[in-house]
Short mmCIF file of C-alpha atoms in Angstrom, two decimals:
data_model
loop_
_atom_site.label_atom_id
_atom_site.label_comp_id
_atom_site.label_asym_id
_atom_site.label_seq_id
_atom_site.Cartn_x
_atom_site.Cartn_y
_atom_site.Cartn_z
CA ARG A 18 -54.19 43.83 14.30
CA LYS A 19 -52.43 42.32 11.30
CA GLU A 20 -54.44 42.12 8.11
CA VAL A 21 -53.68 38.42 7.77
CA GLU A 22 -52.70 36.32 10.78
CA GLN A 23 -51.38 32.81 10.99
CA ASP A 24 -50.10 30.68 13.83
CA PRO A 25 -46.35 30.62 13.14
CA GLY A 26 -45.94 27.13 14.58
CA PRO A 27 -43.83 25.16 14.27
CA PHE A 28 -46.17 22.23 14.02
CA ASN A 29 -44.23 19.02 14.54
CA VAL A 30 -46.31 15.96 13.69
CA PRO A 31 -45.56 12.32 12.85
CA GLU A 32 -45.77 11.01 9.35
CA GLY A 33 -49.29 9.93 8.50
CA ALA A 34 -50.95 12.38 10.86
CA THR A 35 -53.61 14.87 9.90
CA VAL A 36 -52.76 18.49 10.51
CA ALA A 37 -54.80 21.66 10.08
CA PHE A 38 -53.87 25.33 9.91
CA ASN A 39 -56.07 28.36 10.18
CA CYS A 40 -55.56 31.84 8.84
CA THR A 41 -57.68 34.84 9.80
CA TYR A 42 -58.10 38.03 7.82
CA SER A 43 -59.36 41.36 9.04
CA ASN A 44 -60.87 42.96 5.94
CA SER A 45 -64.31 41.63 5.14
CA ALA A 46 -63.96 42.95 1.59
CA SER A 47 -61.21 40.43 0.86
CA GLN A 48 -62.06 38.57 -2.28
CA SER A 49 -59.57 35.89 -3.19
CA PHE A 50 -57.76 33.43 -1.00
CA PHE A 51 -54.84 31.10 -1.57
CA TRP A 52 -52.47 28.78 0.19
CA TYR A 53 -48.85 28.82 -0.89
CA ARG A 54 -46.05 26.54 0.17
CA GLN A 55 -42.52 27.77 0.68
CA ASP A 56 -39.48 25.57 1.20
CA CYS A 57 -36.42 27.00 2.89
CA ARG A 58 -34.65 29.58 0.70
CA LYS A 59 -37.02 28.90 -2.19
CA GLU A 60 -39.78 30.93 -3.74
CA PRO A 61 -43.38 30.34 -2.63
CA LYS A 62 -45.38 28.05 -4.86
CA LEU A 63 -49.12 28.02 -5.20
CA LEU A 64 -50.60 25.05 -3.38
CA MET A 65 -54.26 25.76 -3.96
CA SER A 66 -56.88 28.43 -4.29
CA VAL A 67 -59.59 28.54 -1.66
CA TYR A 68 -63.22 28.72 -2.72
CA SER A 69 -66.31 29.44 -0.69
CA SER A 70 -67.64 25.95 -1.27
CA GLY A 71 -64.39 24.42 -0.06
CA ASN A 72 -62.10 22.47 -2.31
CA GLU A 73 -59.97 19.40 -2.19
CA ASP A 74 -56.83 18.38 -4.02
CA GLY A 75 -55.64 14.94 -3.08
CA ARG A 76 -54.61 14.99 0.57
CA PHE A 77 -55.20 18.72 0.86
CA THR A 78 -58.51 20.37 1.70
CA ALA A 79 -59.06 24.12 1.86
CA GLN A 80 -62.04 25.83 3.41
CA LEU A 81 -63.22 29.43 3.53
CA ASN A 82 -65.47 30.82 6.24
CA ARG A 83 -66.47 34.34 5.25
CA ALA A 84 -68.69 34.89 8.27
CA SER A 85 -65.81 34.26 10.67
CA GLN A 86 -63.19 35.56 8.23
CA TYR A 87 -60.84 32.64 8.21
CA ILE A 88 -59.50 30.07 5.83
CA SER A 89 -58.14 26.69 6.70
CA LEU A 90 -55.87 24.06 5.22
CA LEU A 91 -56.14 20.42 6.15
CA ILE A 92 -53.42 17.94 5.24
CA ARG A 93 -54.28 14.26 5.58
CA ASP A 94 -51.85 11.36 5.72
CA SER A 95 -48.94 13.77 5.97
CA LYS A 96 -45.68 12.91 4.23
CA LEU A 97 -42.13 13.88 5.07
CA SER A 98 -42.14 15.97 1.92
CA ASP A 99 -44.96 18.11 3.31
CA SER A 100 -42.46 19.77 5.67
CA ALA A 101 -42.44 23.42 4.63
CA THR A 102 -43.85 26.80 5.53
CA TYR A 103 -47.44 27.35 4.46
CA LEU A 104 -48.43 30.87 3.58
CA CYS A 105 -51.96 32.20 3.58
CA VAL A 106 -52.57 34.85 0.91
CA VAL A 107 -55.52 37.19 0.70
CA THR A 108 -56.31 39.48 -2.19
CA LEU A 109 -58.27 42.65 -1.74
CA TYR A 110 -59.62 44.61 -4.68
CA SER A 111 -60.41 48.27 -4.29
CA SER A 112 -58.86 51.09 -6.29
CA ALA A 113 -55.92 48.77 -6.82
CA SER A 114 -55.48 45.16 -6.02
CA LYS A 115 -53.65 44.41 -2.83
CA ILE A 116 -52.14 41.04 -2.10
CA ILE A 117 -51.40 40.30 1.52
CA PHE A 118 -49.31 37.43 2.82
CA GLY A 119 -49.63 35.87 6.20
CA SER A 120 -46.40 35.31 8.08
CA GLY A 121 -46.55 31.59 7.43
CA THR A 122 -46.97 28.44 9.48
CA ARG A 123 -44.01 26.12 9.71
CA LEU A 124 -44.76 22.42 9.47
CA SER A 125 -42.29 19.69 10.24
CA ILE A 126 -43.17 16.07 9.62
CA ARG A 127 -41.12 13.54 11.56
CA PRO A 128 -40.61 9.89 10.56
CA GLY B 110 -47.75 27.27 -16.52
CA ALA B 111 -46.63 30.84 -16.16
CA VAL B 112 -42.93 31.32 -15.51
CA VAL B 113 -41.13 34.17 -13.85
CA SER B 114 -37.39 34.33 -14.21
CA GLN B 115 -35.26 36.17 -11.67
CA HIS B 116 -31.56 36.91 -11.97
CA PRO B 117 -29.07 36.70 -10.46
CA SER B 118 -29.77 33.96 -7.97
CA ARG B 119 -26.94 35.00 -5.72
CA VAL B 120 -24.91 38.15 -5.33
CA ILE B 121 -21.99 38.88 -3.05
CA CYS B 122 -20.85 42.48 -3.12
CA LYS B 123 -18.86 45.02 -1.18
CA SER B 124 -20.53 47.62 0.97
CA GLY B 125 -21.34 50.76 -1.01
CA THR B 126 -21.90 49.11 -4.35
CA SER B 127 -25.21 48.93 -6.17
CA VAL B 128 -26.86 45.70 -7.18
CA LYS B 129 -29.50 45.23 -9.86
CA ILE B 130 -31.94 42.33 -9.78
CA GLU B 131 -34.06 41.47 -12.81
CA CYS B 132 -37.46 39.87 -12.87
CA ARG B 133 -38.96 38.70 -16.16
CA SER B 134 -42.28 37.14 -16.98
CA LEU B 135 -41.40 34.68 -19.72
CA ASP B 136 -44.72 33.64 -21.20
CA PHE B 137 -47.19 36.26 -20.13
CA GLN B 138 -47.52 40.00 -19.77
CA ALA B 139 -47.35 41.27 -16.24
CA THR B 140 -48.74 44.74 -15.74
CA THR B 141 -48.01 44.42 -12.05
CA MET B 142 -45.01 42.90 -10.35
CA PHE B 143 -44.22 42.75 -6.69
CA TRP B 144 -40.93 42.84 -4.84
CA TYR B 145 -40.43 41.15 -1.49
CA ARG B 146 -37.67 40.77 1.03
CA GLN B 147 -37.29 37.86 3.38
CA PHE B 148 -34.88 37.63 6.29
CA PRO B 149 -33.91 34.21 7.68
CA LYS B 150 -36.82 32.42 9.32
CA LYS B 151 -39.05 35.42 8.75
CA SER B 152 -42.04 35.89 6.50
CA LEU B 153 -42.12 37.55 3.12
CA MET B 154 -42.33 41.31 3.44
CA LEU B 155 -43.76 43.24 0.53
CA MET B 156 -41.42 46.07 -0.38
CA ALA B 157 -43.14 47.62 -3.35
CA THR B 158 -45.65 47.12 -6.12
CA SER B 159 -44.30 47.80 -9.57
CA ASN B 160 -46.68 48.93 -12.30
CA GLU B 161 -45.62 48.99 -15.93
CA GLY B 162 -45.08 52.52 -17.16
CA SER B 163 -45.62 54.24 -13.84
CA LYS B 164 -43.90 54.81 -10.55
CA ALA B 165 -43.72 52.00 -8.07
CA THR B 166 -45.75 52.07 -4.89
CA TYR B 167 -43.58 51.49 -1.85
CA GLU B 168 -44.66 50.02 1.44
CA GLN B 169 -44.24 52.01 4.59
CA GLY B 170 -40.69 52.00 5.82
CA VAL B 171 -39.13 51.10 2.47
CA GLU B 172 -36.84 53.80 1.12
CA LYS B 173 -37.67 54.48 -2.50
CA ASP B 174 -34.32 56.16 -3.12
CA LYS B 175 -32.47 53.13 -1.87
CA PHE B 176 -34.55 50.49 -3.61
CA LEU B 177 -35.05 51.73 -7.14
CA ILE B 178 -37.69 49.93 -9.14
CA ASN B 179 -38.11 50.19 -12.88
CA HIS B 180 -40.90 48.46 -14.78
CA ALA B 181 -40.29 49.66 -18.30
CA SER B 182 -42.02 46.83 -20.14
CA LEU B 183 -44.77 44.32 -19.59
CA THR B 184 -42.26 41.56 -19.08
CA LEU B 185 -39.45 43.13 -17.09
CA SER B 186 -39.11 44.79 -13.72
CA THR B 187 -35.81 45.58 -12.04
CA LEU B 188 -34.90 46.30 -8.45
CA THR B 189 -31.67 48.15 -7.79
CA VAL B 190 -30.30 48.18 -4.28
CA THR B 191 -28.23 51.35 -4.24
CA SER B 192 -25.20 51.75 -1.99
CA ALA B 193 -25.82 48.40 -0.40
CA HIS B 194 -24.84 47.83 3.21
CA PRO B 195 -24.58 44.64 5.26
CA GLU B 196 -28.05 45.20 6.72
CA ASP B 197 -29.44 44.96 3.18
CA SER B 198 -28.30 41.36 3.04
CA SER B 199 -31.46 39.36 2.51
CA PHE B 200 -33.41 37.12 0.15
CA TYR B 201 -35.21 39.21 -2.46
CA ILE B 202 -38.08 37.69 -4.43
CA CYS B 203 -40.22 39.08 -7.21
CA SER B 204 -43.63 37.94 -8.29
CA ALA B 205 -46.02 38.74 -11.09
CA ALA B 206 -49.75 38.47 -11.46
CA GLN B 207 -50.89 36.96 -14.73
CA GLY B 208 -53.37 39.29 -16.42
CA GLY B 209 -56.73 39.25 -14.69
CA ASN B 210 -55.80 36.09 -12.88
CA GLU B 211 -54.87 37.05 -9.34
CA LYS B 212 -52.63 34.06 -8.89
CA LEU B 213 -49.04 35.01 -8.27
CA PHE B 214 -46.04 33.44 -9.87
CA PHE B 215 -42.72 33.91 -8.18
CA GLY B 216 -39.17 34.27 -9.34
CA SER B 217 -36.66 31.93 -7.75
CA GLY B 218 -35.24 34.67 -5.57
CA THR B 219 -31.92 36.44 -5.17
CA GLN B 220 -29.74 35.94 -2.13
CA LEU B 221 -27.86 39.19 -1.56
CA SER B 222 -24.87 39.20 0.73
CA VAL B 223 -23.19 42.53 1.37
CA LEU B 224 -19.74 42.33 2.90
#
């Protein structure tokens, strides 16, 4: 089983729709969680951190469920510019920090 | 915000040559930098973790003698692809963690094409 798993998609949704992605992680000792966005042939950029209490940033809402070991990203009122690959990132601290990327979920917003 | 500079952005080279890629943290000290490789339409694959002043830690399947990593200062890590071959053609990206903050900041990537 992969340490971090994401549905690769692609998700193809109309502009204005609400779309949600999940990401599961296998190590219960994982401590920090992030969503990154990557456009084609560009570097990933931090979209938002994910906190246990859940957090919102404009149209984006991130949730963490430690009991079920998954994080989610909800995008409301999707825009054409939201088309990208969304990467789930989990950080594990033990003797050395370990940062694990999910394989990414591709999102395509159509007009 | 924190900035990581990566150079060059694009390299085209002949098979057998070596290519050096630089990754610099411009406004913070990065004790740890990471090197990734990404093939078209594939996810980022961590190649190695570079620690300032010590040997890099390579992921399974990554040849340390082929991908030489040097992290001689708190602001600079280099990846050298030695004797590059066409199968090494890929998008290479570095990232750095800012101090105790586990957020990663990425370089803009290097597209390597080996002819």
